[in-house]
Amino acid sequence: MSTDPPTDPPEPTRPTEGTSSPEKTASPERTVARGARAAFRRWRRTRPFWAAVWTGIGGFVIFFLPMAPLGKILQVGVGGIAGMAGGIVLMAMALLILLLPSQRHTAGVLAVIAGVASFPLSNLGGLFVGMFLSVLGGSMAFAWLPEKPAKRTRDLLRRDRAARDRTAAETPVPPVSVGSGTA
């Protein structure tokens, strides 16, 4: 038997007001991850990101469908090569949409044309999935507009109104003739 008296576990110490608890401080890895995510979000919002994603996925489907096993391919031969070429063009347009947003109109139109052309050239346009995603992404790229800064209409209206009131108060009013004008 032990002769030592039983010891109670030590009570947890509470942090004083000047110090912060470990639960409240974020780890450096978490802070870096948040900063990277915020930077990616800012970058993504300056370009037609989702248009590029849909176009790229559509091109991927159209490109890899001809490489499926023979039992699943509807058309073999030159059509398979044309399908792979269409998929490469669509993936290139997705990169162009993503990296050069100023060229989104051209890339969007080419993506829609390549997506529609994949219908007869590549296994019904990647079994309709690739064609649909390519047309969706191309049309989104064509329709995308860069975000404009918020307008400050209230301040402008107040300033204009105040300026008009000041000029109206400062301008002399010409005398008005009362009567018929005959003497």
PDB file of C-alpha atoms in Angstrom:
ATOM      1  CA  MET A   1       0.000   0.000   0.000  1.00  0.00           C
ATOM      2  CA  SER A   2       1.118   3.480  -0.662  1.00  0.00           C
ATOM      3  CA  THR A   3       1.767   5.851   2.163  1.00  0.00           C
ATOM      4  CA  ASP A   4       1.414   8.976   0.036  1.00  0.00           C
ATOM      5  CA  PRO A   5      -1.735  10.979   0.608  1.00  0.00           C
ATOM      6  CA  PRO A   6      -4.102  11.160  -2.382  1.00  0.00           C
ATOM      7  CA  THR A   7      -3.566  14.275  -4.448  1.00  0.00           C
ATOM      8  CA  ASP A   8      -6.299  16.157  -6.203  1.00  0.00           C
ATOM      9  CA  PRO A   9      -5.727  17.082  -9.834  1.00  0.00           C
ATOM     10  CA  PRO A  10      -4.636  20.706 -10.205  1.00  0.00           C
ATOM     11  CA  GLU A  11      -7.363  23.142 -11.124  1.00  0.00           C
ATOM     12  CA  PRO A  12      -7.056  24.715 -14.554  1.00  0.00           C
ATOM     13  CA  THR A  13      -5.763  28.238 -14.409  1.00  0.00           C
ATOM     14  CA  ARG A  14      -7.759  30.961 -16.025  1.00  0.00           C
ATOM     15  CA  PRO A  15      -5.929  33.480 -18.143  1.00  0.00           C
ATOM     16  CA  THR A  16      -5.765  37.010 -16.858  1.00  0.00           C
ATOM     17  CA  GLU A  17      -7.354  39.840 -18.797  1.00  0.00           C
ATOM     18  CA  GLY A  18      -4.117  40.889 -20.487  1.00  0.00           C
ATOM     19  CA  THR A  19      -3.373  37.483 -21.974  1.00  0.00           C
ATOM     20  CA  SER A  20      -5.352  35.625 -24.577  1.00  0.00           C
ATOM     21  CA  SER A  21      -6.431  32.037 -24.266  1.00  0.00           C
ATOM     22  CA  PRO A  22      -5.062  29.415 -26.658  1.00  0.00           C
ATOM     23  CA  GLU A  23      -8.561  28.799 -28.020  1.00  0.00           C
ATOM     24  CA  LYS A  24      -8.911  32.388 -29.196  1.00  0.00           C
ATOM     25  CA  THR A  25      -5.618  32.722 -31.055  1.00  0.00           C
ATOM     26  CA  ALA A  26      -5.470  31.254 -34.532  1.00  0.00           C
ATOM     27  CA  SER A  27      -2.550  29.125 -35.545  1.00  0.00           C
ATOM     28  CA  PRO A  28      -0.178  30.562 -38.163  1.00  0.00           C
ATOM     29  CA  GLU A  29      -1.143  27.820 -40.624  1.00  0.00           C
ATOM     30  CA  ARG A  30      -4.793  28.741 -40.290  1.00  0.00           C
ATOM     31  CA  THR A  31      -4.029  32.429 -40.767  1.00  0.00           C
ATOM     32  CA  VAL A  32      -1.988  31.709 -43.902  1.00  0.00           C
ATOM     33  CA  ALA A  33      -4.779  29.501 -45.254  1.00  0.00           C
ATOM     34  CA  ARG A  34      -7.338  32.258 -44.654  1.00  0.00           C
ATOM     35  CA  GLY A  35      -5.121  34.809 -46.380  1.00  0.00           C
ATOM     36  CA  ALA A  36      -4.561  32.521 -49.355  1.00  0.00           C
ATOM     37  CA  ARG A  37      -8.269  31.828 -49.625  1.00  0.00           C
ATOM     38  CA  ALA A  38      -9.084  35.547 -49.499  1.00  0.00           C
ATOM     39  CA  ALA A  39      -6.459  36.271 -52.185  1.00  0.00           C
ATOM     40  CA  PHE A  40      -7.869  33.504 -54.399  1.00  0.00           C
ATOM     41  CA  ARG A  41     -11.398  34.859 -53.884  1.00  0.00           C
ATOM     42  CA  ARG A  42     -10.301  38.366 -54.942  1.00  0.00           C
ATOM     43  CA  TRP A  43      -8.523  36.958 -58.023  1.00  0.00           C
ATOM     44  CA  ARG A  44     -11.497  34.741 -58.936  1.00  0.00           C
ATOM     45  CA  ARG A  45     -13.952  37.628 -58.790  1.00  0.00           C
ATOM     46  CA  THR A  46     -12.007  39.602 -61.408  1.00  0.00           C
ATOM     47  CA  ARG A  47     -12.587  37.057 -64.163  1.00  0.00           C
ATOM     48  CA  PRO A  48     -15.289  34.691 -65.505  1.00  0.00           C
ATOM     49  CA  PHE A  49     -14.149  31.831 -63.276  1.00  0.00           C
ATOM     50  CA  TRP A  50     -17.212  29.589 -63.435  1.00  0.00           C
ATOM     51  CA  ALA A  51     -17.478  29.994 -67.204  1.00  0.00           C
ATOM     52  CA  ALA A  52     -13.919  28.688 -67.505  1.00  0.00           C
ATOM     53  CA  VAL A  53     -14.655  25.794 -65.136  1.00  0.00           C
ATOM     54  CA  TRP A  54     -17.741  24.639 -67.085  1.00  0.00           C
ATOM     55  CA  THR A  55     -15.996  25.029 -70.435  1.00  0.00           C
ATOM     56  CA  GLY A  56     -12.969  23.097 -69.186  1.00  0.00           C
ATOM     57  CA  ILE A  57     -15.075  20.260 -67.774  1.00  0.00           C
ATOM     58  CA  GLY A  58     -17.042  20.067 -71.033  1.00  0.00           C
ATOM     59  CA  GLY A  59     -13.779  19.900 -73.013  1.00  0.00           C
ATOM     60  CA  PHE A  60     -12.460  17.237 -70.655  1.00  0.00           C
ATOM     61  CA  VAL A  61     -15.552  15.075 -71.187  1.00  0.00           C
ATOM     62  CA  ILE A  62     -15.410  15.509 -74.967  1.00  0.00           C
ATOM     63  CA  PHE A  63     -11.656  14.799 -75.027  1.00  0.00           C
ATOM     64  CA  PHE A  64     -11.668  11.652 -72.901  1.00  0.00           C
ATOM     65  CA  LEU A  65     -14.881  10.021 -74.110  1.00  0.00           C
ATOM     66  CA  PRO A  66     -13.263   8.699 -77.344  1.00  0.00           C
ATOM     67  CA  MET A  67     -10.637   7.003 -75.157  1.00  0.00           C
ATOM     68  CA  ALA A  68     -13.305   4.877 -73.476  1.00  0.00           C
ATOM     69  CA  PRO A  69     -13.399   1.105 -74.093  1.00  0.00           C
ATOM     70  CA  LEU A  70     -14.662   0.078 -77.521  1.00  0.00           C
ATOM     71  CA  GLY A  71     -17.971  -1.157 -76.174  1.00  0.00           C
ATOM     72  CA  LYS A  72     -18.870   2.336 -74.945  1.00  0.00           C
ATOM     73  CA  ILE A  73     -17.746   4.318 -77.990  1.00  0.00           C
ATOM     74  CA  LEU A  74     -20.391   5.146 -80.560  1.00  0.00           C
ATOM     75  CA  GLN A  75     -17.966   6.249 -83.254  1.00  0.00           C
ATOM     76  CA  VAL A  76     -14.397   5.085 -83.772  1.00  0.00           C
ATOM     77  CA  GLY A  77     -11.707   6.389 -86.110  1.00  0.00           C
ATOM     78  CA  VAL A  78     -11.470   9.874 -87.535  1.00  0.00           C
ATOM     79  CA  GLY A  79     -14.443  10.950 -85.416  1.00  0.00           C
ATOM     80  CA  GLY A  80     -12.518  10.012 -82.305  1.00  0.00           C
ATOM     81  CA  ILE A  81      -9.602  12.178 -83.402  1.00  0.00           C
ATOM     82  CA  ALA A  82     -11.949  15.076 -84.191  1.00  0.00           C
ATOM     83  CA  GLY A  83     -13.506  14.674 -80.759  1.00  0.00           C
ATOM     84  CA  MET A  84     -10.135  14.785 -79.069  1.00  0.00           C
ATOM     85  CA  ALA A  85      -9.208  17.898 -81.093  1.00  0.00           C
ATOM     86  CA  GLY A  86     -12.484  19.547 -80.072  1.00  0.00           C
ATOM     87  CA  GLY A  87     -11.805  18.725 -76.439  1.00  0.00           C
ATOM     88  CA  ILE A  88      -8.333  20.250 -76.660  1.00  0.00           C
ATOM     89  CA  VAL A  89      -9.774  23.399 -78.253  1.00  0.00           C
ATOM     90  CA  LEU A  90     -12.368  23.667 -75.492  1.00  0.00           C
ATOM     91  CA  MET A  91      -9.809  23.221 -72.722  1.00  0.00           C
ATOM     92  CA  ALA A  92      -7.613  25.868 -74.389  1.00  0.00           C
ATOM     93  CA  MET A  93     -10.604  28.229 -74.521  1.00  0.00           C
ATOM     94  CA  ALA A  94     -11.219  27.576 -70.823  1.00  0.00           C
ATOM     95  CA  LEU A  95      -7.640  28.622 -70.067  1.00  0.00           C
ATOM     96  CA  LEU A  96      -8.001  31.674 -72.289  1.00  0.00           C
ATOM     97  CA  ILE A  97     -11.223  32.676 -70.518  1.00  0.00           C
ATOM     98  CA  LEU A  98      -9.560  32.250 -67.139  1.00  0.00           C
ATOM     99  CA  LEU A  99      -6.215  33.898 -67.833  1.00  0.00           C
ATOM    100  CA  LEU A 100      -7.244  36.644 -70.289  1.00  0.00           C
ATOM    101  CA  PRO A 101     -10.677  37.934 -69.278  1.00  0.00           C
ATOM    102  CA  SER A 102     -10.445  40.692 -71.883  1.00  0.00           C
ATOM    103  CA  GLN A 103     -10.683  37.991 -74.594  1.00  0.00           C
ATOM    104  CA  ARG A 104     -13.781  36.393 -73.071  1.00  0.00           C
ATOM    105  CA  HIS A 105     -16.059  37.278 -75.990  1.00  0.00           C
ATOM    106  CA  THR A 106     -13.894  35.567 -78.602  1.00  0.00           C
ATOM    107  CA  ALA A 107     -13.174  32.579 -76.397  1.00  0.00           C
ATOM    108  CA  GLY A 108     -16.841  32.272 -75.425  1.00  0.00           C
ATOM    109  CA  VAL A 109     -18.026  32.264 -79.038  1.00  0.00           C
ATOM    110  CA  LEU A 110     -15.344  29.704 -80.014  1.00  0.00           C
ATOM    111  CA  ALA A 111     -16.301  27.523 -77.041  1.00  0.00           C
ATOM    112  CA  VAL A 112     -19.963  27.543 -78.061  1.00  0.00           C
ATOM    113  CA  ILE A 113     -19.059  26.734 -81.683  1.00  0.00           C
ATOM    114  CA  ALA A 114     -16.692  23.922 -80.632  1.00  0.00           C
ATOM    115  CA  GLY A 115     -19.292  22.578 -78.202  1.00  0.00           C
ATOM    116  CA  VAL A 116     -22.024  22.483 -80.822  1.00  0.00           C
ATOM    117  CA  ALA A 117     -19.594  21.043 -83.410  1.00  0.00           C
ATOM    118  CA  SER A 118     -18.761  18.238 -80.997  1.00  0.00           C
ATOM    119  CA  PHE A 119     -22.285  16.860 -81.411  1.00  0.00           C
ATOM    120  CA  PRO A 120     -21.689  15.308 -84.855  1.00  0.00           C
ATOM    121  CA  LEU A 121     -17.910  14.962 -84.454  1.00  0.00           C
ATOM    122  CA  SER A 122     -17.548  13.332 -81.072  1.00  0.00           C
ATOM    123  CA  ASN A 123     -20.029  10.773 -79.836  1.00  0.00           C
ATOM    124  CA  LEU A 124     -23.036  13.072 -79.665  1.00  0.00           C
ATOM    125  CA  GLY A 125     -21.029  15.828 -78.000  1.00  0.00           C
ATOM    126  CA  GLY A 126     -19.663  13.727 -75.190  1.00  0.00           C
ATOM    127  CA  LEU A 127     -23.047  12.058 -74.769  1.00  0.00           C
ATOM    128  CA  PHE A 128     -24.644  15.530 -74.551  1.00  0.00           C
ATOM    129  CA  VAL A 129     -22.887  16.286 -71.238  1.00  0.00           C
ATOM    130  CA  GLY A 130     -19.739  17.775 -72.737  1.00  0.00           C
ATOM    131  CA  MET A 131     -21.699  19.707 -75.334  1.00  0.00           C
ATOM    132  CA  PHE A 132     -24.077  21.128 -72.725  1.00  0.00           C
ATOM    133  CA  LEU A 133     -21.263  22.167 -70.364  1.00  0.00           C
ATOM    134  CA  SER A 134     -19.268  23.737 -73.202  1.00  0.00           C
ATOM    135  CA  VAL A 135     -22.230  25.759 -74.462  1.00  0.00           C
ATOM    136  CA  LEU A 136     -23.084  26.786 -70.902  1.00  0.00           C
ATOM    137  CA  GLY A 137     -19.513  27.897 -70.148  1.00  0.00           C
ATOM    138  CA  GLY A 138     -19.090  29.699 -73.471  1.00  0.00           C
ATOM    139  CA  SER A 139     -22.324  31.608 -73.067  1.00  0.00           C
ATOM    140  CA  MET A 140     -21.437  32.511 -69.475  1.00  0.00           C
ATOM    141  CA  ALA A 141     -18.056  33.804 -70.648  1.00  0.00           C
ATOM    142  CA  PHE A 142     -19.670  35.897 -73.359  1.00  0.00           C
ATOM    143  CA  ALA A 143     -22.212  37.369 -70.943  1.00  0.00           C
ATOM    144  CA  TRP A 144     -19.797  38.040 -68.051  1.00  0.00           C
ATOM    145  CA  LEU A 145     -19.136  41.672 -67.159  1.00  0.00           C
ATOM    146  CA  PRO A 146     -16.374  42.874 -64.870  1.00  0.00           C
ATOM    147  CA  GLU A 147     -17.528  44.154 -61.518  1.00  0.00           C
ATOM    148  CA  LYS A 148     -17.902  47.902 -61.482  1.00  0.00           C
ATOM    149  CA  PRO A 149     -17.196  49.995 -58.408  1.00  0.00           C
ATOM    150  CA  ALA A 150     -20.225  50.931 -56.367  1.00  0.00           C
ATOM    151  CA  LYS A 151     -21.854  54.182 -57.368  1.00  0.00           C
ATOM    152  CA  ARG A 152     -22.233  56.941 -54.835  1.00  0.00           C
ATOM    153  CA  THR A 153     -25.477  58.387 -56.151  1.00  0.00           C
ATOM    154  CA  ARG A 154     -26.722  59.782 -52.857  1.00  0.00           C
ATOM    155  CA  ASP A 155     -23.674  61.945 -52.287  1.00  0.00           C
ATOM    156  CA  LEU A 156     -23.650  63.124 -55.886  1.00  0.00           C
ATOM    157  CA  LEU A 157     -27.315  64.051 -55.776  1.00  0.00           C
ATOM    158  CA  ARG A 158     -26.875  65.931 -52.518  1.00  0.00           C
ATOM    159  CA  ARG A 159     -23.868  67.800 -53.864  1.00  0.00           C
ATOM    160  CA  ASP A 160     -25.675  68.698 -57.091  1.00  0.00           C
ATOM    161  CA  ARG A 161     -28.759  69.862 -55.210  1.00  0.00           C
ATOM    162  CA  ALA A 162     -26.680  71.935 -52.789  1.00  0.00           C
ATOM    163  CA  ALA A 163     -24.734  73.508 -55.680  1.00  0.00           C
ATOM    164  CA  ARG A 164     -27.984  74.380 -57.484  1.00  0.00           C
ATOM    165  CA  ASP A 165     -29.418  75.940 -54.344  1.00  0.00           C
ATOM    166  CA  ARG A 166     -26.278  78.059 -53.854  1.00  0.00           C
ATOM    167  CA  THR A 167     -26.243  79.278 -57.454  1.00  0.00           C
ATOM    168  CA  ALA A 168     -29.967  80.008 -57.343  1.00  0.00           C
ATOM    169  CA  ALA A 169     -29.491  82.089 -54.173  1.00  0.00           C
ATOM    170  CA  GLU A 170     -26.511  83.960 -55.645  1.00  0.00           C
ATOM    171  CA  THR A 171     -28.016  84.786 -59.075  1.00  0.00           C
ATOM    172  CA  PRO A 172     -29.998  87.989 -59.169  1.00  0.00           C
ATOM    173  CA  VAL A 173     -33.527  87.717 -60.388  1.00  0.00           C
ATOM    174  CA  PRO A 174     -34.293  90.141 -63.245  1.00  0.00           C
ATOM    175  CA  PRO A 175     -37.147  92.544 -62.608  1.00  0.00           C
ATOM    176  CA  VAL A 176     -40.490  91.365 -63.895  1.00  0.00           C
ATOM    177  CA  SER A 177     -42.780  93.732 -65.705  1.00  0.00           C
ATOM    178  CA  VAL A 178     -46.269  93.775 -64.281  1.00  0.00           C
ATOM    179  CA  GLY A 179     -49.042  94.993 -66.510  1.00  0.00           C
ATOM    180  CA  SER A 180     -49.847  95.020 -70.169  1.00  0.00           C
ATOM    181  CA  GLY A 181     -46.732  96.825 -71.252  1.00  0.00           C
ATOM    182  CA  THR A 182     -48.565  99.790 -72.755  1.00  0.00           C
ATOM    183  CA  ALA A 183     -48.468 103.229 -71.263  1.00  0.00           C
TER     184      ALA A 183
END
